[in-house]
mmCIF file of C-alpha atoms and ligand atoms in Angstrom:
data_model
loop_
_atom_site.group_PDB
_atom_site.id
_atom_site.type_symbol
_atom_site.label_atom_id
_atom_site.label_comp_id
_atom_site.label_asym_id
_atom_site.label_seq_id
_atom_site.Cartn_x
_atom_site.Cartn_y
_atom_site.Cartn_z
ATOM 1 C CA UNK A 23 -8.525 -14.662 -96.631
ATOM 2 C CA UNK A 24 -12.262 -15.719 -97.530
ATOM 3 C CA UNK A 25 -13.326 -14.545 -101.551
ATOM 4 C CA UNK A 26 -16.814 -14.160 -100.613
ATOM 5 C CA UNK A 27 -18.052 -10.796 -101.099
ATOM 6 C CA UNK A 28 -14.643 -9.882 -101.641
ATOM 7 C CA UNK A 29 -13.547 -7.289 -104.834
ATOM 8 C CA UNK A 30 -10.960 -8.791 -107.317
ATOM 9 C CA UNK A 31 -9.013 -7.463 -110.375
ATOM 10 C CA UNK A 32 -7.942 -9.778 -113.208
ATOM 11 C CA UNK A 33 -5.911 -8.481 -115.583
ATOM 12 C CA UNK A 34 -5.346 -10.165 -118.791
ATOM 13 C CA UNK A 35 -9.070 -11.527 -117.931
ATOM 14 C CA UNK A 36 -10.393 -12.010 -121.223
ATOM 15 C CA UNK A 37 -8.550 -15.147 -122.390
ATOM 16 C CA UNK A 38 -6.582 -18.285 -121.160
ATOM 17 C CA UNK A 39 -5.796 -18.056 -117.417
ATOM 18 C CA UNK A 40 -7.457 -14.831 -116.765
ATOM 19 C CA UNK A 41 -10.653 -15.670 -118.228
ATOM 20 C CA UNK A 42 -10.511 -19.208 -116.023
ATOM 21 C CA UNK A 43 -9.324 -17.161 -112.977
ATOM 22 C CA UNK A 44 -12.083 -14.634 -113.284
ATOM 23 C CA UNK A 45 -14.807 -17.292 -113.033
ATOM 24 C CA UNK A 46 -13.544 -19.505 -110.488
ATOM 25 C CA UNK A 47 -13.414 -16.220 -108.336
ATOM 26 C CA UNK A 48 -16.393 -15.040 -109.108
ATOM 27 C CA UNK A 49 -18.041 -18.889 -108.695
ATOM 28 C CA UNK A 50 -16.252 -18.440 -105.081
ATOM 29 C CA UNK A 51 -18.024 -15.263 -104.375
ATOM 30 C CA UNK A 52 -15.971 -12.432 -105.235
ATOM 31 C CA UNK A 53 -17.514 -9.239 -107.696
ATOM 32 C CA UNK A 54 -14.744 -9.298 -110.714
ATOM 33 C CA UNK A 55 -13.267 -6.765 -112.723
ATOM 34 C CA UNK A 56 -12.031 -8.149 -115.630
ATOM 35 C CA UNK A 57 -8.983 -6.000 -117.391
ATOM 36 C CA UNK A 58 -7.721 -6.356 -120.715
ATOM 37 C CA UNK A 59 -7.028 -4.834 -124.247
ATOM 38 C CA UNK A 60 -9.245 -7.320 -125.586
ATOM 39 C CA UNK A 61 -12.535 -5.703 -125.199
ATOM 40 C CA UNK A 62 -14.459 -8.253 -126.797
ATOM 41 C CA UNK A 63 -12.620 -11.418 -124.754
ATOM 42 C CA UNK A 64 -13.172 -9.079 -121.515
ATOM 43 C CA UNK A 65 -16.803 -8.454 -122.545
ATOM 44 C CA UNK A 66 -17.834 -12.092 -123.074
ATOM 45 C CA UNK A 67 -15.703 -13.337 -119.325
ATOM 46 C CA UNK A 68 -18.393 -10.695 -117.896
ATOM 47 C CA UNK A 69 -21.078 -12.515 -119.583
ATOM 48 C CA UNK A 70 -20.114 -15.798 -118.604
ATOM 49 C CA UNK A 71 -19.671 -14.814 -115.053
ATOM 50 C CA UNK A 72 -23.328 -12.872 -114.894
ATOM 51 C CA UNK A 73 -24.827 -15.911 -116.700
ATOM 52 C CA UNK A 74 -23.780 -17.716 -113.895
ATOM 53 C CA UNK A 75 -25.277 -15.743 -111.201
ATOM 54 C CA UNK A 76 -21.789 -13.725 -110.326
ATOM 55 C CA UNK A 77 -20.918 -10.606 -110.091
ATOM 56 C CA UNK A 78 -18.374 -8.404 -112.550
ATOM 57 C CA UNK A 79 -17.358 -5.102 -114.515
ATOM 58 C CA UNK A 80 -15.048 -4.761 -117.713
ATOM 59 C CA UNK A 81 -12.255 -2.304 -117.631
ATOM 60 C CA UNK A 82 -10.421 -1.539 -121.082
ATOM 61 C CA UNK A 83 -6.775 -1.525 -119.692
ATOM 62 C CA UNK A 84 -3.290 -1.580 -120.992
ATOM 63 C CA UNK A 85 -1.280 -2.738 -117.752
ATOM 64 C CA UNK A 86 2.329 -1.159 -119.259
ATOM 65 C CA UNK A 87 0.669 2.268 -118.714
ATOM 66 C CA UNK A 88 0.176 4.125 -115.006
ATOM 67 C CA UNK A 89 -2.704 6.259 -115.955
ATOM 68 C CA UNK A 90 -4.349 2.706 -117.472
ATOM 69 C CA UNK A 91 -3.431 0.919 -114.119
ATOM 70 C CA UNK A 92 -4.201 3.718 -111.940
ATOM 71 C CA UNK A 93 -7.460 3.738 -113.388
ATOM 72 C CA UNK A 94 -8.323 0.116 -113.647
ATOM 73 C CA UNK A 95 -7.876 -0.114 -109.685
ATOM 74 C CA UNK A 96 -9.806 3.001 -109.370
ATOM 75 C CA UNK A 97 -12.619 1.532 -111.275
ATOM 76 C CA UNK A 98 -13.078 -1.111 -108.910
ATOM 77 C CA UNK A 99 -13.412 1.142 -106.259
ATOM 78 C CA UNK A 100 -15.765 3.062 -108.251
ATOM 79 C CA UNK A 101 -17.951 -0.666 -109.057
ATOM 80 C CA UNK A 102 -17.711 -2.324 -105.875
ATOM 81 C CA UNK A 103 -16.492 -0.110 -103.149
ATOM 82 C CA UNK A 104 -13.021 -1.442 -103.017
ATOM 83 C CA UNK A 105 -9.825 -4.294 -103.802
ATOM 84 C CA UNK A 106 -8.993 -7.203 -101.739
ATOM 85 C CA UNK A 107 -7.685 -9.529 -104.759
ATOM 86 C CA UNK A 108 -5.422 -8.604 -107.418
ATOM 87 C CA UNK A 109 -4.556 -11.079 -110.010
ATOM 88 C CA UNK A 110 -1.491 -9.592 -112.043
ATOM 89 C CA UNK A 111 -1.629 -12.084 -114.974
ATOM 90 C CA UNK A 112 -1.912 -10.075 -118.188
ATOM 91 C CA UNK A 113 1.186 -11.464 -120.242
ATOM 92 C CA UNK A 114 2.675 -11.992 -123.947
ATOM 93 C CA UNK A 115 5.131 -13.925 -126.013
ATOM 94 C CA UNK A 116 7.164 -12.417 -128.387
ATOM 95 C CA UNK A 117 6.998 -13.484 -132.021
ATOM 96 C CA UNK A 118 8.797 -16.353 -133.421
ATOM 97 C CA UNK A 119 11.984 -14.322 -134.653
ATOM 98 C CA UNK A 120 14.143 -14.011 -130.969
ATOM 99 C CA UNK A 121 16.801 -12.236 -128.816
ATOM 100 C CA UNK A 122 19.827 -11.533 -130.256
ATOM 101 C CA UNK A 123 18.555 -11.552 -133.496
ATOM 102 C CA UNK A 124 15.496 -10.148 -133.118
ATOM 103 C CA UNK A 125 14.773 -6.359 -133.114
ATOM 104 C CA UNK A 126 14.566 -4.629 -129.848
ATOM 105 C CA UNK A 127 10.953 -3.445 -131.304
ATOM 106 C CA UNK A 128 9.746 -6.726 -130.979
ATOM 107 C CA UNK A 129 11.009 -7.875 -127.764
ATOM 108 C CA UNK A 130 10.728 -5.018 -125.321
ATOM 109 C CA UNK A 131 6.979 -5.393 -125.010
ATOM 110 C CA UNK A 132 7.544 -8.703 -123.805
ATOM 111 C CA UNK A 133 9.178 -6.590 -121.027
ATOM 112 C CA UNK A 134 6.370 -3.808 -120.866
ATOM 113 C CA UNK A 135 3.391 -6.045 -120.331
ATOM 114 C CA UNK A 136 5.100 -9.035 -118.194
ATOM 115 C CA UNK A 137 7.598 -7.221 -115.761
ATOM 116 C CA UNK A 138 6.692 -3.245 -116.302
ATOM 117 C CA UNK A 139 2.800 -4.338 -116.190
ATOM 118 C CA UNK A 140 2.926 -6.559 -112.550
ATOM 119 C CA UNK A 141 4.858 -3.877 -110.740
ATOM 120 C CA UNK A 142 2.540 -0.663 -111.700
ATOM 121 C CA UNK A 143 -0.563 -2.963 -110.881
ATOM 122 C CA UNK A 144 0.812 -4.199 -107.738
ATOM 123 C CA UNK A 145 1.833 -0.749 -106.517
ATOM 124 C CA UNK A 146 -1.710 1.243 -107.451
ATOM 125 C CA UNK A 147 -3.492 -2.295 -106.258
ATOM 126 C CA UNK A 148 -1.458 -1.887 -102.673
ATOM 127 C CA UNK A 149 -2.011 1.895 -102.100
ATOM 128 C CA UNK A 150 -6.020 0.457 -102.886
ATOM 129 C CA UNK A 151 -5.523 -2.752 -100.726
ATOM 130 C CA UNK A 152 -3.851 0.044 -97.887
ATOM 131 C CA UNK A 153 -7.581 1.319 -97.502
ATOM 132 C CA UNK A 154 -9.357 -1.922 -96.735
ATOM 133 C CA UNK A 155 -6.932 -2.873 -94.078
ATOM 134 C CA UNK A 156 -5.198 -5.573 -96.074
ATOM 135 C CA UNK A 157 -5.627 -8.040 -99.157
ATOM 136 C CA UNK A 158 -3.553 -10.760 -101.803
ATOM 137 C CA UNK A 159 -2.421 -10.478 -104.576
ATOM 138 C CA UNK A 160 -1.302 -13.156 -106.748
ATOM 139 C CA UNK A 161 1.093 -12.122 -109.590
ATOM 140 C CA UNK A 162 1.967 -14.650 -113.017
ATOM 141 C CA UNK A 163 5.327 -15.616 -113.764
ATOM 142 C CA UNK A 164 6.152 -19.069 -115.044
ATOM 143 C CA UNK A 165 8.902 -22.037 -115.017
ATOM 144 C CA UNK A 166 10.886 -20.115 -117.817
ATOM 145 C CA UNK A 167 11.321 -17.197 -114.787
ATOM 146 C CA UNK A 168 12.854 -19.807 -112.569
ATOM 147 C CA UNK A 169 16.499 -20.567 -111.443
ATOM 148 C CA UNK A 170 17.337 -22.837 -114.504
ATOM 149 C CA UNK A 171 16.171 -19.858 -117.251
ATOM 150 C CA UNK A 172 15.077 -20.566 -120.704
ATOM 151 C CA UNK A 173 17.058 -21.001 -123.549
ATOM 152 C CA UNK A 174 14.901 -20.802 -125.927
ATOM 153 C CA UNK A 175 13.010 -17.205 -125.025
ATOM 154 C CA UNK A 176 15.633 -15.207 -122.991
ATOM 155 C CA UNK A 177 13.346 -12.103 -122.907
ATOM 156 C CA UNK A 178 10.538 -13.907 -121.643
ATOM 157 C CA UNK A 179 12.622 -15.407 -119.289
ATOM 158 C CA UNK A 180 14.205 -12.323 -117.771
ATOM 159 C CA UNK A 181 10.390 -10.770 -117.532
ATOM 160 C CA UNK A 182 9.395 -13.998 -115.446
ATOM 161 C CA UNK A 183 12.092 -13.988 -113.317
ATOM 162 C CA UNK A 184 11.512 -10.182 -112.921
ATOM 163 C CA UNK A 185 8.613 -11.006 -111.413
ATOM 164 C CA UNK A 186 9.220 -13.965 -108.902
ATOM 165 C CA UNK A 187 12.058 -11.574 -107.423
ATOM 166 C CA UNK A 188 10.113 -8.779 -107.343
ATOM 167 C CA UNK A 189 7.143 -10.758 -105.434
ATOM 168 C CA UNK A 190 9.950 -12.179 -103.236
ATOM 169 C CA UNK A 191 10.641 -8.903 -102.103
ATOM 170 C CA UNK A 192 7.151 -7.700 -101.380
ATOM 171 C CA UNK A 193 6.949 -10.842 -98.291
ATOM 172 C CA UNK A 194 7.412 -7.916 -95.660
ATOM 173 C CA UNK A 195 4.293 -6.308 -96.500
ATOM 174 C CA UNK A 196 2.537 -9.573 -95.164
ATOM 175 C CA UNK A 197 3.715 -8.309 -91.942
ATOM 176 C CA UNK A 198 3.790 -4.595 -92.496
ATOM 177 C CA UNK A 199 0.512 -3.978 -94.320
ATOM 178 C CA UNK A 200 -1.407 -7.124 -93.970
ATOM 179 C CA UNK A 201 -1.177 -7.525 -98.149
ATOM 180 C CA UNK A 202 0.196 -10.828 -99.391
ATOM 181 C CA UNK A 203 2.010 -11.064 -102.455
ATOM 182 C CA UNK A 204 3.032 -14.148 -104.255
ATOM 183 C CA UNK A 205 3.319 -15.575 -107.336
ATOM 184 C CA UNK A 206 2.546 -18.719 -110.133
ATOM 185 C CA UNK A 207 4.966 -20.477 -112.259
ATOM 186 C CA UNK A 208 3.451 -22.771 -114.649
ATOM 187 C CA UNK A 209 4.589 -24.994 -117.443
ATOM 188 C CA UNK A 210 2.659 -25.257 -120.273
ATOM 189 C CA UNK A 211 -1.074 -24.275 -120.153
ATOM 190 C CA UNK A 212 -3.990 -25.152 -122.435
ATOM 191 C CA UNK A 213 -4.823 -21.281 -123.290
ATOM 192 C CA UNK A 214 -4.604 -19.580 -126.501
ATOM 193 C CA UNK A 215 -1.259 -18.355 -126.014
ATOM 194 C CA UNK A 216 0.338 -21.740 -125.522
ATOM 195 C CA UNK A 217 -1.691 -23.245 -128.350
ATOM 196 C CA UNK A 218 -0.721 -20.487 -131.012
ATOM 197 C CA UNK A 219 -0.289 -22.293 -134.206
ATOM 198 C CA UNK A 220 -1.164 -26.092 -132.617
ATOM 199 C CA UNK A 221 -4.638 -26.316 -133.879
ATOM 200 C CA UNK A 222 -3.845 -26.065 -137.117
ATOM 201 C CA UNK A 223 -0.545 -27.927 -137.047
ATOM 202 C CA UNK A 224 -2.831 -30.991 -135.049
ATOM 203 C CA UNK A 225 -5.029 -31.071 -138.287
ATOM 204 C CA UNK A 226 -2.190 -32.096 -140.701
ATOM 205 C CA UNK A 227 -1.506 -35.435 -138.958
ATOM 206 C CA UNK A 228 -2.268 -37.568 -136.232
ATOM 207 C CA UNK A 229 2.076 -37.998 -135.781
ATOM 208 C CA UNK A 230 1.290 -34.020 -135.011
ATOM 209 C CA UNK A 231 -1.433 -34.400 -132.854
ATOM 210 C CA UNK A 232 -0.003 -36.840 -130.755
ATOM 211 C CA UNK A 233 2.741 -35.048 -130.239
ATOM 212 C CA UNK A 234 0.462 -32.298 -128.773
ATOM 213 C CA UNK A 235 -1.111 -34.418 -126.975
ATOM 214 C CA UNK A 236 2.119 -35.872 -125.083
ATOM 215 C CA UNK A 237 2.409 -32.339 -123.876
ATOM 216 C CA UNK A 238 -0.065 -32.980 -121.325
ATOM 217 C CA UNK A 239 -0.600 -29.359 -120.795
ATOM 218 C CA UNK A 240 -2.035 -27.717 -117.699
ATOM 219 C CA UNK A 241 -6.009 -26.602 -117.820
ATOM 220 C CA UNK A 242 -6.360 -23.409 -117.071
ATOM 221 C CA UNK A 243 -8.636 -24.166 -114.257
ATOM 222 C CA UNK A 244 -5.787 -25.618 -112.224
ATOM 223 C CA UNK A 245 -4.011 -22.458 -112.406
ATOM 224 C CA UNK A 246 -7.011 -20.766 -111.383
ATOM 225 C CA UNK A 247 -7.033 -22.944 -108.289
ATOM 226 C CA UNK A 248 -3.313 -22.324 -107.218
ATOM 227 C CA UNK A 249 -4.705 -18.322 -107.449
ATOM 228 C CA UNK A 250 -7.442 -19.585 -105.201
ATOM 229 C CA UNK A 251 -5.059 -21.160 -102.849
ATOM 230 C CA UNK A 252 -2.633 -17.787 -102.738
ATOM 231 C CA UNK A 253 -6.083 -16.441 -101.554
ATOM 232 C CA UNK A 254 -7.082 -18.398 -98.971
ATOM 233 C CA UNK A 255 -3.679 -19.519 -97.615
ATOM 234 C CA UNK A 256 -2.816 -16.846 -94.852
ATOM 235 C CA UNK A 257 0.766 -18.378 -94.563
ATOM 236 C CA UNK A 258 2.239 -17.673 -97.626
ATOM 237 C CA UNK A 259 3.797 -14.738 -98.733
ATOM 238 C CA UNK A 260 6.718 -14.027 -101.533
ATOM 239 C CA UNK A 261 6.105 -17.145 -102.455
ATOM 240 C CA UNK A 262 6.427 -19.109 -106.402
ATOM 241 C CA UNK A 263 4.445 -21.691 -106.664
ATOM 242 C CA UNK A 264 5.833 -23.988 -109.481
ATOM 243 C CA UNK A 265 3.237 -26.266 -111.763
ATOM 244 C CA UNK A 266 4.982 -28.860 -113.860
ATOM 245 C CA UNK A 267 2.621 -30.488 -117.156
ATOM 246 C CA UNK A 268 2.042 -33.406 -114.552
ATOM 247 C CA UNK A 269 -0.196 -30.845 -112.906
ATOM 248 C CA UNK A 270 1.717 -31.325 -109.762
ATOM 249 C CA UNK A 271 2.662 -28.211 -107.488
ATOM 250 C CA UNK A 272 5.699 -26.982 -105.513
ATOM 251 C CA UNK A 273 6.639 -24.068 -103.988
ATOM 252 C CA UNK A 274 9.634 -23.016 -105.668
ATOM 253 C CA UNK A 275 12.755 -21.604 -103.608
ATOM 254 C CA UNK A 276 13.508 -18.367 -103.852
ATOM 255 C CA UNK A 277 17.660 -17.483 -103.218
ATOM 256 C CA UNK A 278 18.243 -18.081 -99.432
ATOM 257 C CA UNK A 279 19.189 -14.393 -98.995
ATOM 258 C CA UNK A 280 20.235 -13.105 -95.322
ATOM 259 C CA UNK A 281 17.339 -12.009 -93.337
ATOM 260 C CA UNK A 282 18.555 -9.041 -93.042
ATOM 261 C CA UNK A 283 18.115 -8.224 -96.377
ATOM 262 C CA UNK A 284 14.700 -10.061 -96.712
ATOM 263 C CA UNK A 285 13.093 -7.422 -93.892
ATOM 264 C CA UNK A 286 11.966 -10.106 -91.803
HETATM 265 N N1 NAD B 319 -0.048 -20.489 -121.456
HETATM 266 C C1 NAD B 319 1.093 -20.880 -120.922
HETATM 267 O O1 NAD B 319 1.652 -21.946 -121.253
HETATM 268 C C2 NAD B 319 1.727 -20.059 -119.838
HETATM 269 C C3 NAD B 319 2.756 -20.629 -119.086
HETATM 270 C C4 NAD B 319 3.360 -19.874 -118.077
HETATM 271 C C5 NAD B 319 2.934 -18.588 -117.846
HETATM 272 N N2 NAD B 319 1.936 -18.049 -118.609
HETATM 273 C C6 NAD B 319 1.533 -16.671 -118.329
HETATM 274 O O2 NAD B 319 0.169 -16.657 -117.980
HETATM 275 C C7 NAD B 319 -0.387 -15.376 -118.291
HETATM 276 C C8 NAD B 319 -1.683 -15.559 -119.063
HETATM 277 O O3 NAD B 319 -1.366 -16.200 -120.294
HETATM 278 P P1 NAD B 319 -2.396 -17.048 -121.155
HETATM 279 O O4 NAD B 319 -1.687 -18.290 -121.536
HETATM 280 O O5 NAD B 319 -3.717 -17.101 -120.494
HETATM 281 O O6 NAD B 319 -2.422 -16.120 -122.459
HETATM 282 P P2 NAD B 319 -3.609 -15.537 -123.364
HETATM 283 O O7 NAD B 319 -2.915 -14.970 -124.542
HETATM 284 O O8 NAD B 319 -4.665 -16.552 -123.540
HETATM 285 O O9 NAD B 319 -4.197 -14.364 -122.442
HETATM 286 C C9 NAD B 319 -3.469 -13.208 -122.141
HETATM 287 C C10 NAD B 319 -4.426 -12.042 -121.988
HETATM 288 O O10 NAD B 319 -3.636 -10.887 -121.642
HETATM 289 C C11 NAD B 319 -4.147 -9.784 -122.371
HETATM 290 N N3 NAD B 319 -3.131 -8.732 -122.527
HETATM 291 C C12 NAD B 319 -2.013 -8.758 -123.283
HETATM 292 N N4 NAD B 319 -1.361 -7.588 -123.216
HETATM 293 C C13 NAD B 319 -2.071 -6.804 -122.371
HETATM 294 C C14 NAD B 319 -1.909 -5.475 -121.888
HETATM 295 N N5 NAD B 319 -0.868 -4.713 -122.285
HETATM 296 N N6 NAD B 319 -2.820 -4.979 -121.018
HETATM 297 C C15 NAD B 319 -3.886 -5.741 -120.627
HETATM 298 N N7 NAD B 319 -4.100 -7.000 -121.064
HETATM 299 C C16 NAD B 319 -3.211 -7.522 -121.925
HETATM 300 C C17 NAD B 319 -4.539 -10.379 -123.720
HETATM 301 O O11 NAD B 319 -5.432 -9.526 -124.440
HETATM 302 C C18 NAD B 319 -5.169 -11.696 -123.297
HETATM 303 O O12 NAD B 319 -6.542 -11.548 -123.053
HETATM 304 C C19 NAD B 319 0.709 -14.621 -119.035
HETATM 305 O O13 NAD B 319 1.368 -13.757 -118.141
HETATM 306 C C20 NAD B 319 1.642 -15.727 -119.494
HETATM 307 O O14 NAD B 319 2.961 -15.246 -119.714
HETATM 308 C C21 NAD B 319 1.313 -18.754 -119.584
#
C-alpha cells in the first residue's frame, strides 16, 4: 500500500517509537493522528510534523479503554475522512519490583495497555479500515514476546507474546478483508522507556557509560522504517518482524500450526 495521502493512527505517538513513527509517516505523506495520554508529548509530535510541512491531529486516548479507542478511530474519520494505517504501539514497563513478588496492582497494567490496548484498537481500527475497502496495520510487540520468553519481566513477556499470536491470527483478513496485520519485535531501542534511569547512571562514570554504550541500541527511526515496510509490503501478513541491537531484521516464525487452523 502507498502512505501518500493516506490517514494513519499512532498510538503511544508522543514519545520514543511513536513519536519517530508519526513523522516518518507523515514525511511519507500520510495526515497523522497522534494518540496518547501524554498530551503535552502528543501536542509537540503535531508540531514537529506541521513544522515540517505534514499533516496531523492530537487525540487524548487511553488505548485499555473501548469508549477511548472507539473514539480515537472515530476522530480520524472525523479529521481526515477515514483510516488506512494503524500503528498499535502505545506500551509500558512495569516498575522495578516484579512478578511473583510484585503486587498484581502493579503488573496488570502492563497487561491493559500492551495486550488489552492492541486488540480494542485493532478491532475499532478494522470495522474503520472495513469502510475504505482495506488498509495495514502494524501492531508493537518485542523480542521479550518471542519463543525464547523473558526471564527477567514475565508480565511483559506474556503481553508481547499476546500480541505476536494475536497478529498471527488476524493473516486471514489479508485475504478476507483486504486489511493486513502484522507486527514488530525489537530489542532494545533508544526511546525514553528503554533509557529510564541511564542518563543519569551514564553521568557517574565513564565504566557506566560505556557500558551503555555497548548496548548499541536501536534508533527509533529504524523501527519506524520496519512500520514503513509493513506498509508498503503487500505480501506480508501475520507476520513478526524481529530487530536485534545489530539493527539487523528477520521475520520471526510464528508456530507452524496446520492450515486448517490458520484459515488459509
Ligand atoms: N524501547 C524499547 O527498548 C522497546 C523494545 C521493544 C518494544 N518496545 C515497545 O515499543 C512501544 C513504544 O515504546 P517506547 O520505547 O517508544 O516507549 P515510550 O515510553 O517512549 O513511549 C510510549 C508512549 O506510550 C504512551 N502510553 C502509555 N500508556 C498509554 C495508554 N494507556 N494509552 C495511550 N498511550 C499510552 C506513553 O504516554 C508514551 O508516549 C511499547 O509498546 C514498548 O513496549 C520498546
Amino acid at each position: 500500500m502507498e502512505i501518500k495521502d493516506k490517514v494513519a493512527l499512532v498510538t503511544g505517538g508522543g514519545s520514543g517509537i511513536g513519536a519517530a513513527t508519526s513523522l516518518r509517516l507523515a514525511k511519507e505523506g500520510a495526515s497523522v493522528v497522534v494518540a496518547d495520554v501524554n498530551e503535552d508529548g502528543g501536542r509537540d509530535t503535531v508540531t514537529q510534523i506541521e513544522s515540517n510541512g505534514g499533516k496531523a491531529a492530537f487525540v487524548r486516548a487511553d488505548v485499555t479503554g473501548p469508549k477511548d479507542a472507539e473514539a480515537m478511530i472515530a476522530f480520524a474519520k472525523e479529521t481526515f475522512g477515514g483510516l488506512d494505517i494503524l500503528h498499535n504501539n502505545a506500551g509500558i514497563l512495569d516498575g522495578p519490583d516484579r512478578y511473583p513478588d510484585a503486587d498484581p496492582a502493579q503488573w496488570l497494567p502492563v497487561l491493559e495497555v500492551n495486550l488489552r490496548g492492541v486488540i480494542l484498537g485493532t478491532q475499532y481500527g478494522i470495522q474503520a479500515m472495513r469502510e475504505r475497502g482495506g488498509g495495514c496495520i502494524v501492531n508493537m510487540a518485542s523480542m521479550a514476546g518471542l519463543g525464547f520468553g523473558y526471564p527477567p519481566n514475565p508480565v511483559y513477556a506474556a503481553s508481547k507474546g499476546g500480541v505476536v499470536l494475536f497478529t498471527a491470527s488476524l493473516a486471514p483478513l489479508k485475504d478476507s478483508d483486504n486489511i493486513r496485520v502484522n507486527c514488530i519485535c525489537p530489542g532494545v531501542v533508544n526511546t525514553p522507556m528503554a533509557r529510564g534511569g541511564i542518563p543519569a547512571l551514564a553521568e557517574q562514570s565513564e565504566e557506566a557509560a560505556k557500558l551503555i554504550e555497548s548496548l548499541n541500541m536501536i534508533p527509533p527511526e529504524e523501527i519506524a522504517d520496519i512500520v514503513v515496510q509493513f506498509i508498503t509490503d503487500d505480501s506480508l501478513a501475520g507476520q513478526a518482524m524481529m530487530a536485534r541491537n545489530g539493527r539487523e531484521r528477520q521475520l520471526a516464525a510464528t508456530a507452524a500450526a496446520p492450515k486448517e487452523w490458520r484459515g488459509s
